[in-house]
Tab-separated table of C-alpha atoms and ligand atoms in Angstrom:
chain	number	residue	atom	x	y	z
R	153	UNK	CA	-0.196	-0.256	-0.343
R	154	UNK	CA	1.158	3.461	-1.144
R	155	UNK	CA	0.363	6.218	1.602
R	156	UNK	CA	0.448	9.663	1.189
R	157	UNK	CA	0.366	11.654	4.447
R	158	UNK	CA	-0.376	15.611	4.094
R	159	UNK	CA	1.084	18.156	6.279
R	160	UNK	CA	4.831	19.201	7.232
R	161	UNK	CA	4.921	19.790	11.025
R	162	UNK	CA	5.950	17.332	14.180
R	163	UNK	CA	2.614	16.240	13.682
R	164	UNK	CA	2.900	14.751	10.342
R	165	UNK	CA	6.424	13.567	11.224
R	166	UNK	CA	5.193	11.900	14.184
R	167	UNK	CA	2.647	9.540	12.044
R	168	UNK	CA	4.973	8.920	9.420
R	169	UNK	CA	7.856	7.806	12.089
R	170	UNK	CA	4.815	5.188	13.408
R	171	UNK	CA	3.759	4.316	9.905
R	172	UNK	CA	7.154	3.647	9.129
R	173	UNK	CA	7.095	0.734	12.129
R	174	UNK	CA	4.575	-1.254	10.382
R	175	UNK	CA	4.582	-4.962	9.590
R	176	UNK	CA	2.868	-3.905	6.715
R	177	UNK	CA	4.217	-3.217	3.474
R	178	UNK	CA	3.915	0.117	2.943
R	179	UNK	CA	5.387	3.021	0.962
R	180	UNK	CA	5.185	6.238	2.456
R	181	UNK	CA	5.006	9.677	0.675
R	182	UNK	CA	4.875	13.004	2.428
R	183	UNK	CA	3.677	16.235	0.797
R	184	UNK	CA	5.292	18.201	1.192
R	185	UNK	CA	6.901	17.122	4.294
R	186	UNK	CA	10.164	18.157	6.240
R	187	UNK	CA	13.634	16.888	6.790
R	188	UNK	CA	12.608	14.681	9.322
R	189	UNK	CA	9.806	12.802	7.534
R	190	UNK	CA	12.527	12.561	4.590
R	191	UNK	CA	14.220	10.167	6.816
R	192	UNK	CA	11.296	7.743	6.565
R	193	UNK	CA	9.275	8.527	3.633
R	194	UNK	CA	9.582	10.471	0.030
R	195	UNK	CA	8.708	14.075	-0.233
R	196	UNK	CA	6.626	15.562	-2.797
R	197	UNK	CA	6.789	19.077	-3.358
R	198	UNK	CA	2.784	19.688	-2.970
R	199	UNK	CA	0.726	21.998	-0.739
R	200	UNK	CA	-1.885	20.050	0.679
R	201	UNK	CA	-4.258	22.870	-0.414
R	202	UNK	CA	-3.531	22.578	-3.888
R	203	UNK	CA	-5.786	20.136	-4.534
R	204	UNK	CA	-5.238	19.364	-8.284
R	205	UNK	CA	-1.845	19.042	-7.365
R	206	UNK	CA	-2.528	16.392	-4.568
R	207	UNK	CA	-4.442	14.537	-7.677
R	208	UNK	CA	-1.114	14.326	-9.664
R	209	UNK	CA	0.753	13.096	-6.634
R	210	UNK	CA	-2.041	10.416	-5.802
R	211	UNK	CA	-2.078	9.237	-9.524
R	212	UNK	CA	1.798	9.378	-10.008
R	213	UNK	CA	2.609	7.413	-7.340
R	214	UNK	CA	-0.386	5.018	-7.145
R	215	UNK	CA	-0.991	6.373	-3.461
R	216	UNK	CA	-4.377	4.023	-2.041
R	217	UNK	CA	-4.718	5.960	1.107
R	218	UNK	CA	-4.300	9.560	1.925
R	219	UNK	CA	-3.780	10.651	5.736
R	220	UNK	CA	-4.474	14.146	6.203
R	221	UNK	CA	-2.425	16.006	8.802
R	222	UNK	CA	-3.862	19.988	9.475
R	223	UNK	CA	-7.185	21.145	9.552
R	224	UNK	CA	-7.286	23.400	6.542
R	225	UNK	CA	-7.363	20.788	3.555
R	226	UNK	CA	-10.203	19.185	5.843
R	227	UNK	CA	-12.242	22.429	5.925
R	228	UNK	CA	-11.580	23.071	2.433
R	229	UNK	CA	-13.073	19.739	1.187
R	230	UNK	CA	-10.001	17.381	0.287
R	231	UNK	CA	-11.914	14.201	0.863
R	232	UNK	CA	-14.931	15.438	-0.725
R	233	UNK	CA	-12.550	16.297	-3.674
R	234	UNK	CA	-10.688	13.116	-3.412
R	235	UNK	CA	-13.896	10.867	-3.131
R	236	UNK	CA	-15.526	12.845	-6.102
R	237	UNK	CA	-13.200	12.259	-8.521
R	238	UNK	CA	-13.851	9.161	-10.716
R	239	UNK	CA	-10.034	8.671	-11.512
R	240	UNK	CA	-9.012	8.425	-7.780
R	241	UNK	CA	-11.530	6.050	-6.881
R	242	UNK	CA	-10.661	3.343	-4.071
R	243	UNK	CA	-8.466	6.065	-2.760
R	244	UNK	CA	-9.008	5.966	1.156
R	245	UNK	CA	-8.865	9.116	3.006
R	246	UNK	CA	-8.194	9.227	6.599
R	247	UNK	CA	-10.190	12.483	7.433
R	248	UNK	CA	-13.510	13.794	7.057
R	249	UNK	CA	-15.602	15.393	4.915
R	250	UNK	CA	-16.347	19.005	4.558
R	251	UNK	CA	-19.555	17.994	6.716
R	252	UNK	CA	-17.434	16.569	9.452
R	253	UNK	CA	-14.750	19.157	9.253
R	254	UNK	CA	-17.678	21.820	10.335
R	255	UNK	CA	-16.677	19.976	14.114
R	256	UNK	CA	-13.436	22.186	14.311
R	257	UNK	CA	-14.737	24.634	11.448
R	258	UNK	CA	-17.845	26.186	12.802
R	259	UNK	CA	-17.985	26.863	16.450
R	260	UNK	CA	-21.703	27.660	16.202
R	261	UNK	CA	-22.204	24.532	14.426
R	262	UNK	CA	-19.991	22.280	17.189
R	263	UNK	CA	-22.027	23.906	20.216
R	264	UNK	CA	-25.118	23.279	18.423
R	265	UNK	CA	-24.149	19.402	17.685
R	266	UNK	CA	-23.369	19.413	21.635
R	267	UNK	CA	-26.884	20.889	22.412
R	268	UNK	CA	-28.768	18.148	20.048
R	269	UNK	CA	-26.730	15.463	21.593
R	270	UNK	CA	-26.837	16.575	25.309
R	271	UNK	CA	-23.001	16.700	25.099
R	272	UNK	CA	-21.677	18.577	28.123
R	273	UNK	CA	-20.081	21.505	27.156
R	274	UNK	CA	-20.424	25.436	28.504
R	275	UNK	CA	-23.437	27.516	28.156
R	276	UNK	CA	-23.407	29.710	25.140
R	277	UNK	CA	-25.424	31.650	22.742
R	278	UNK	CA	-23.923	32.904	18.703
R	279	UNK	CA	-24.508	36.170	17.538
R	280	UNK	CA	-23.815	38.343	14.137
R	281	UNK	CA	-23.410	41.931	13.444
R	282	UNK	CA	-27.176	42.334	13.192
R	283	UNK	CA	-27.645	41.179	16.699
R	284	UNK	CA	-24.359	42.869	18.369
R	285	UNK	CA	-27.326	44.693	20.658
R	286	UNK	CA	-28.726	41.712	21.841
R	287	UNK	CA	-24.966	40.373	22.620
R	288	UNK	CA	-24.498	42.811	24.722
R	289	UNK	CA	-27.337	42.242	26.565
R	290	UNK	CA	-26.686	38.783	27.117
R	291	UNK	CA	-23.151	39.264	28.170
R	292	UNK	CA	-24.409	41.998	30.846
R	293	UNK	CA	-26.267	38.676	32.082
R	294	UNK	CA	-22.834	36.654	32.600
R	295	UNK	CA	-20.468	36.846	35.000
R	296	UNK	CA	-16.640	37.863	33.914
R	297	UNK	CA	-14.254	36.493	32.338
R	298	UNK	CA	-16.300	36.546	28.940
R	299	UNK	CA	-15.112	33.935	26.399
R	300	UNK	CA	-15.419	35.244	22.591
R	301	UNK	CA	-15.224	32.712	19.869
R	302	UNK	CA	-14.917	33.599	16.220
R	303	UNK	CA	-16.942	31.009	14.381
R	304	UNK	CA	-14.752	29.987	11.912
R	305	UNK	CA	-10.824	29.066	11.677
R	306	UNK	CA	-8.583	31.572	12.875
R	307	UNK	CA	-5.430	29.815	13.170
R	308	UNK	CA	-5.776	29.529	16.802
R	309	UNK	CA	-6.140	33.084	17.529
R	310	UNK	CA	-9.877	33.164	17.454
R	311	UNK	CA	-10.488	32.876	20.805
R	312	UNK	CA	-10.336	35.648	23.430
R	313	UNK	CA	-10.914	35.570	27.407
R	314	UNK	CA	-11.494	39.202	28.935
R	315	UNK	CA	-12.152	40.236	32.207
R	316	UNK	CA	-13.439	43.537	31.639
R	317	UNK	CA	-16.922	44.058	30.469
R	318	UNK	CA	-16.191	47.202	28.617
R	319	UNK	CA	-12.990	45.743	26.958
R	320	UNK	CA	-15.524	42.518	25.998
R	321	UNK	CA	-17.790	44.803	24.400
R	322	UNK	CA	-14.964	46.758	22.188
R	323	UNK	CA	-13.312	43.402	21.085
R	324	UNK	CA	-16.877	41.217	20.324
R	325	UNK	CA	-17.764	44.543	18.019
R	326	UNK	CA	-14.374	44.619	16.479
R	327	UNK	CA	-14.913	40.703	15.923
R	328	UNK	CA	-18.200	41.159	14.476
R	329	UNK	CA	-16.739	43.999	12.584
R	330	UNK	CA	-14.312	42.033	10.689
R	331	UNK	CA	-10.948	41.244	12.680
R	332	UNK	CA	-10.887	37.587	11.777
R	333	UNK	CA	-12.527	38.332	8.246
R	334	UNK	CA	-15.152	35.911	7.394
R	335	UNK	CA	-14.417	33.794	10.203
R	336	UNK	CA	-15.616	36.267	12.894
R	337	UNK	CA	-19.207	37.168	11.091
R	338	UNK	CA	-20.631	35.140	13.548
R	339	UNK	CA	-19.548	35.180	17.447
R	340	UNK	CA	-20.004	32.504	20.151
R	341	UNK	CA	-20.275	34.167	23.728
R	342	UNK	CA	-19.981	31.515	26.122
R	343	UNK	CA	-19.462	30.848	30.011
R	344	UNK	CA	-16.328	30.395	31.498
R	345	UNK	CA	-15.463	27.054	32.771
R	346	UNK	CA	-12.832	26.825	35.536
R	347	UNK	CA	-10.875	23.688	35.818
R	348	UNK	CA	-7.914	21.991	34.188
R	349	UNK	CA	-7.676	20.942	30.247
R	350	UNK	CA	-6.821	17.633	28.521
R	351	UNK	CA	-7.338	16.037	25.475
R	352	UNK	CA	-8.988	13.307	24.195
R	353	UNK	CA	-8.367	11.485	20.998
R	354	UNK	CA	-10.235	8.946	18.820
R	355	UNK	CA	-10.003	7.411	15.670
R	356	UNK	CA	-13.249	6.375	13.796
R	357	UNK	CA	-14.564	4.921	10.517
R	358	UNK	CA	-18.116	6.166	11.252
R	359	UNK	CA	-19.418	3.053	12.912
R	360	UNK	CA	-17.292	2.199	15.648
R	361	UNK	CA	-14.525	4.077	17.410
R	362	UNK	CA	-10.938	3.108	19.133
R	363	UNK	CA	-9.514	5.480	21.889
R	364	UNK	CA	-6.173	6.404	21.298
R	365	UNK	CA	-3.856	7.762	24.481
R	366	UNK	CA	-5.189	10.946	25.989
R	367	UNK	CA	-2.673	14.103	26.283
R	368	UNK	CA	-2.347	17.366	27.943
R	369	UNK	CA	-0.545	20.287	25.971
R	370	UNK	CA	1.208	23.465	26.958
R	371	UNK	CA	-0.031	26.425	24.858
R	372	UNK	CA	1.225	29.477	26.462
R	373	UNK	CA	5.050	30.247	25.172
R	374	UNK	CA	6.271	31.290	29.058
R	375	UNK	CA	6.936	28.904	31.967
R	376	UNK	CA	4.417	28.554	34.737
R	377	UNK	CA	1.504	29.177	31.794
R	378	UNK	CA	2.297	32.503	31.139
R	379	UNK	CA	2.787	34.710	27.972
R	380	UNK	CA	1.118	34.660	24.364
R	381	UNK	CA	-0.804	31.403	23.065
R	382	UNK	CA	1.609	29.325	20.377
R	383	UNK	CA	0.528	26.043	18.512
R	384	UNK	CA	1.638	24.395	21.560
R	385	UNK	CA	5.181	23.822	23.459
R	386	UNK	CA	5.058	20.358	24.785
R	387	UNK	CA	2.907	17.865	25.670
R	388	UNK	CA	2.668	14.837	28.473
R	389	UNK	CA	0.931	11.577	27.863
R	390	UNK	CA	-0.975	10.000	29.588
R	391	UNK	CA	-2.630	12.456	31.750
R	392	UNK	CA	-2.312	11.661	35.781
R	393	UNK	CA	-5.641	13.854	36.415
R	394	UNK	CA	-7.443	11.704	33.844
R	395	UNK	CA	-8.611	8.728	36.383
R	396	UNK	CA	-10.062	5.708	35.032
R	397	UNK	CA	-13.577	6.976	36.368
R	398	UNK	CA	-12.999	10.462	34.627
R	399	UNK	CA	-11.982	8.979	31.211
R	400	UNK	CA	-15.451	6.804	31.745
R	401	UNK	CA	-17.010	9.686	31.718
R	402	UNK	CA	-15.574	11.079	28.649
R	403	UNK	CA	-16.193	8.040	26.767
R	404	UNK	CA	-19.734	7.714	27.953
R	405	UNK	CA	-21.004	11.302	27.734
R	406	UNK	CA	-18.952	12.745	25.365
R	407	UNK	CA	-17.181	10.135	22.734
R	408	UNK	CA	-20.174	7.685	22.123
R	409	UNK	CA	-22.642	10.736	21.935
R	410	UNK	CA	-20.309	12.423	19.431
R	411	UNK	CA	-19.457	9.761	17.022
R	412	UNK	CA	-23.813	8.598	17.598
R	413	UNK	CA	-24.395	11.880	16.801
R	414	UNK	CA	-22.402	12.149	13.649
R	415	UNK	CA	-23.898	8.951	12.416
R	416	UNK	CA	-27.981	10.311	13.097
R	417	UNK	CA	-27.035	13.284	11.479
R	418	UNK	CA	-26.258	11.513	7.924
R	419	UNK	CA	-22.458	12.624	8.508
R	420	UNK	CA	-20.263	9.675	7.877
R	421	UNK	CA	-17.228	10.926	9.489
R	422	UNK	CA	-13.865	8.834	8.959
R	423	UNK	CA	-10.917	10.087	10.661
R	424	UNK	CA	-9.867	11.553	13.645
R	425	UNK	CA	-11.766	13.515	16.304
R	426	UNK	CA	-9.657	15.481	19.056
R	427	UNK	CA	-11.743	16.621	21.822
R	428	UNK	CA	-10.560	19.655	23.811
R	429	UNK	CA	-11.962	18.957	27.373
R	430	UNK	CA	-12.123	20.630	30.576
R	431	UNK	CA	-12.117	18.748	33.972
R	432	UNK	CA	-14.483	20.748	36.154
R	433	UNK	CA	-14.455	18.970	39.716
R	434	UNK	CA	-13.993	15.726	37.812
R	435	UNK	CA	-16.763	16.042	35.099
R	436	UNK	CA	-15.326	16.365	31.639
R	437	UNK	CA	-16.915	19.430	29.387
R	438	UNK	CA	-16.431	20.017	25.664
R	439	UNK	CA	-14.171	23.165	24.955
R	440	UNK	CA	-13.905	22.555	21.623
R	441	UNK	CA	-13.307	19.144	18.903
R	442	UNK	CA	-10.947	19.384	15.893
R	443	UNK	CA	-11.335	17.081	13.016
R	444	UNK	CA	-7.572	16.400	13.124
R	445	UNK	CA	-4.955	15.267	15.879
R	446	UNK	CA	-3.017	17.475	17.681
R	447	UNK	CA	0.333	19.085	17.424
R	448	UNK	CA	2.186	18.216	19.388
R	449	UNK	CA	0.133	15.667	21.364
R	450	UNK	CA	0.411	13.573	18.320
R	451	UNK	CA	4.395	13.502	18.997
R	452	UNK	CA	3.121	11.663	22.605
R	453	UNK	CA	0.385	9.811	21.254
R	454	UNK	CA	2.164	7.984	18.424
R	455	UNK	CA	5.023	7.159	21.113
R	456	UNK	CA	2.302	5.387	23.062
R	457	UNK	CA	0.595	3.244	20.812
R	458	UNK	CA	1.930	-0.180	21.117
R	459	UNK	CA	0.210	-1.790	17.953
R	460	UNK	CA	0.279	-1.139	14.451
R	461	UNK	CA	-1.108	2.064	13.602
R	462	UNK	CA	-1.608	0.800	9.582
R	463	UNK	CA	-3.970	-1.288	11.073
R	464	UNK	CA	-6.355	1.240	12.444
R	465	UNK	CA	-6.247	3.072	9.516
R	466	UNK	CA	-6.943	0.371	7.275
R	467	UNK	CA	-10.214	-0.533	9.996
R	468	UNK	CA	-11.128	3.134	8.868
R	469	UNK	CA	-10.815	2.231	5.322
R	470	UNK	CA	-12.351	-1.018	5.037
R	471	UNK	CA	-15.055	0.240	7.780
R	472	UNK	CA	-14.391	-2.728	10.024
R	473	UNK	CA	-12.387	-0.730	12.943
R	474	UNK	CA	-14.805	-2.827	15.389
R	475	UNK	CA	-12.411	-5.797	14.901
R	476	UNK	CA	-9.207	-4.127	15.353
R	477	UNK	CA	-7.222	-3.390	18.834
R	478	UNK	CA	-4.761	-0.621	20.274
R	479	UNK	CA	-2.738	-1.269	22.180
R	480	UNK	CA	-1.734	1.314	24.742
R	481	UNK	CA	2.004	1.210	26.199
R	482	UNK	CA	2.157	2.177	30.018
R	483	UNK	CA	4.944	4.372	29.909
R	484	UNK	CA	4.838	8.164	29.814
R	485	UNK	CA	5.624	9.906	26.990
R	486	UNK	CA	6.753	13.848	27.004
R	487	UNK	CA	7.576	16.122	24.424
R	488	UNK	CA	9.776	19.867	24.941
R	489	UNK	CA	9.051	21.756	22.017
R	490	UNK	CA	12.169	23.830	20.889
R	491	UNK	CA	10.916	27.037	18.787
R	492	UNK	CA	12.441	29.929	17.349
R	493	UNK	CA	13.507	33.282	19.281
R	494	UNK	CA	10.858	35.730	19.092
R	495	UNK	CA	7.979	33.047	18.375
R	496	UNK	CA	4.978	32.901	18.509
R	497	UNK	CA	5.683	36.622	17.120
R	498	UNK	CA	7.758	37.268	14.153
R	499	UNK	CA	11.171	35.434	14.208
R	500	UNK	CA	14.264	34.578	12.036
R	501	UNK	CA	14.625	31.698	10.003
R	502	UNK	CA	17.674	29.514	8.128
R	503	UNK	CA	20.009	29.466	11.543
R	504	UNK	CA	21.978	26.209	11.449
R	505	UNK	CA	20.861	23.777	13.657
R	506	UNK	CA	23.613	21.777	15.432
R	507	UNK	CA	23.668	18.670	18.212
R	508	UNK	CA	20.906	16.393	16.705
R	509	UNK	CA	23.356	13.692	15.893
R	510	UNK	CA	24.253	13.604	19.691
R	511	UNK	CA	20.666	12.740	20.749
R	512	UNK	CA	20.442	8.984	21.812
R	513	UNK	CA	17.687	9.116	24.478
R	514	UNK	CA	15.114	10.685	22.519
R	515	UNK	CA	12.903	11.021	19.532
R	516	UNK	CA	13.327	14.199	17.417
R	517	UNK	CA	9.961	14.804	15.537
R	518	UNK	CA	11.141	17.840	12.705
R	519	UNK	CA	8.291	20.736	12.922
R	520	UNK	CA	9.754	23.622	11.308
R	521	UNK	CA	13.233	22.333	9.916
R	522	UNK	CA	15.046	23.064	6.064
R	523	UNK	CA	18.066	21.746	4.356
R	524	UNK	CA	20.506	24.903	3.315
R	525	UNK	CA	23.743	23.856	1.590
R	526	UNK	CA	23.677	20.323	3.217
R	527	UNK	CA	23.040	21.574	6.869
R	528	UNK	CA	20.005	21.340	8.711
R	529	UNK	CA	18.544	24.795	9.365
R	530	UNK	CA	15.255	26.152	11.406
R	531	UNK	CA	12.523	27.156	8.874
R	532	UNK	CA	9.441	27.795	11.491
R	533	UNK	CA	8.501	28.905	14.628
R	534	UNK	CA	8.414	25.763	16.460
R	535	UNK	CA	11.536	23.714	15.244
R	536	UNK	CA	12.131	20.356	16.715
R	537	UNK	CA	9.498	18.091	19.199
R	538	UNK	CA	12.000	16.207	21.651
R	539	UNK	CA	9.799	13.280	22.683
R	540	UNK	CA	10.788	10.661	25.379
R	541	UNK	CA	9.417	7.972	26.714
R	542	UNK	CA	9.974	6.540	30.420
R	543	UNK	CA	8.495	4.232	33.124
R	544	UNK	CA	7.192	7.703	34.737
R	545	UNK	CA	6.921	11.389	34.008
R	546	UNK	CA	9.994	12.645	35.836
R	547	UNK	CA	12.181	10.431	34.001
R	548	UNK	CA	10.839	11.256	30.255
R	549	UNK	CA	11.154	14.788	31.048
R	550	UNK	CA	14.667	14.207	32.296
R	551	UNK	CA	15.487	12.577	29.172
R	552	UNK	CA	13.974	15.104	26.987
R	553	UNK	CA	15.591	18.040	28.760
R	554	UNK	CA	19.028	16.145	28.353
R	555	UNK	CA	18.350	16.039	24.931
R	556	UNK	CA	17.266	19.332	24.377
R	557	UNK	CA	20.995	20.546	26.281
R	558	UNK	CA	22.616	18.735	23.222
R	559	UNK	CA	20.731	20.872	20.464
R	560	UNK	CA	21.505	24.480	19.727
R	561	UNK	CA	20.739	27.325	17.292
R	562	UNK	CA	20.965	30.843	17.134
R	563	UNK	CA	18.023	32.530	19.321
R	564	UNK	CA	16.785	28.842	20.205
R	565	UNK	CA	13.807	28.697	23.157
R	566	UNK	CA	11.820	26.280	24.901
R	567	UNK	CA	9.966	25.360	27.967
R	568	UNK	CA	11.753	24.563	30.889
R	569	UNK	CA	8.695	23.385	32.990
R	570	UNK	CA	6.406	20.827	30.747
R	571	UNK	CA	4.735	18.528	33.155
R	572	UNK	CA	4.677	21.194	35.705
R	573	UNK	CA	1.169	21.201	36.645
R	574	UNK	CA	0.835	17.398	36.968
R	575	UNK	CA	3.338	16.651	39.470
R	576	UNK	CA	0.878	17.012	42.408
R	577	UNK	CA	-1.230	14.163	40.799
R	578	UNK	CA	1.672	12.068	40.605
R	579	UNK	CA	2.380	12.234	44.505
U	840	AMP	P1	-10.231	26.666	21.805
U	840	AMP	O1	-9.662	27.702	20.679
U	840	AMP	O2	-11.495	26.317	21.315
U	840	AMP	O3	-9.222	25.652	22.005
U	840	AMP	O4	-9.628	27.885	22.568
U	840	AMP	C1	-8.371	28.240	23.192
U	840	AMP	C2	-8.464	27.857	24.547
U	840	AMP	O5	-9.215	28.801	25.540
U	840	AMP	C3	-9.076	26.585	25.278
U	840	AMP	O6	-7.798	25.909	24.832
U	840	AMP	C4	-9.240	27.049	26.862
U	840	AMP	O7	-7.810	27.183	27.207
U	840	AMP	C5	-9.898	28.398	26.784
U	840	AMP	N1	-11.092	28.321	26.638
U	840	AMP	C6	-12.076	27.917	25.386
U	840	AMP	N2	-13.494	28.131	25.927
U	840	AMP	C7	-13.259	28.492	26.912
U	840	AMP	C8	-14.292	28.331	28.289
U	840	AMP	N3	-15.418	28.274	28.146
U	840	AMP	N4	-13.967	28.415	29.661
U	840	AMP	C9	-12.732	28.427	30.095
U	840	AMP	N5	-11.752	28.518	28.988
U	840	AMP	C10	-11.894	28.430	27.612
U	841	LIG	N1	-2.088	21.725	20.339
U	841	LIG	C1	-3.089	22.048	19.961
U	841	LIG	C2	-3.848	21.474	18.529
U	841	LIG	O1	-3.132	21.360	17.835
U	841	LIG	O2	-4.793	22.156	18.311
């Protein structure tokens, strides 16, 4: 089977790395890929949003399965595009069609879906520029902080949490006035949930589902969860406060009703579902859905899957996932993201990265790297995800931080405290 993975980050490297360990005869291609994926797969210079280019790559390389990494091609309908083309008949796509990707692509759709299926989430209402006055009255009845969410995809910047009422009204008006373009033409205003966050992941063939390891990520740039939001500075799996009884609630109250709800609404969803959850005094609430795996969560999920990932993907393609098993390894996996100086604001690129060859205790998943004059150089904000396994979190973290210490480039930055808030649950 020839498989094409779409994307170029640490998530796609981790998926490709895991598929490369399959016992099945697979030939792996990544578009566009990066120097890390190039160690285990063939890179194809195609942008995942260039659908005709993806089509050519599928035909030229006799691809039988496409695994979609990021959300943008899903929201743009890559799955509908491939499934609708007679020349591509029989090509399986791991990733939902546009209708299913709406779980991520429209906050208003996701909230309505949860309401229809009794899935616990923060109370909310949706407003447009025509109902801005009602939005202000709604906020007046709420307690701060105010949570404002642009309806559409806004590159992770569409959620504002504001304490001051007047500031929230100003921001709301800016959103409805076009600050996030069309993504903000509708705004969801919701109740603030106080708790600790984590994420759950499933793979589904539209009939049944298999639960993958859960994870916690660290979104802020600074130690102690301070400073600006980033794509993610590190992750840990398993999550120590996600006890068996909590995870049972997640499955019963959230995962199962979501998969059943999709079926009931005639949405044939085949791919991954990422549940962003808030643990509020032991009860799970959905903060958001994503129609894909997380980055850097995938970099800790993949090493914890003990079984063959291809077996699960084949279960989705053949719609017999119910007969496939996921074996989850008991060790803890952590990842520490090494980022460019200045990230998440502007940063330089093209700095030579040294020391990666000296890393022996960790796996390096490439996120934003390139090759220049034969040398590994930085090419993005997030550069390398340094993943380690250990019998428990502290040992895994010690391994990753020793590995980080061997790597250097001009301006390199990383968080020193991944897992800091989880230690109290491990005592
Ligand atoms: P999202 O883009 O939906 O993941 O939101 C970004 C972040 O905002 C989440 O990871 C949470 O930390 C926070 N957040 C979103 N919604 C809420 C809420 N209702 N209550 C508290 N925090 C929230
Ligand atoms: N790490 C969060 C995300 O992938 O959306």
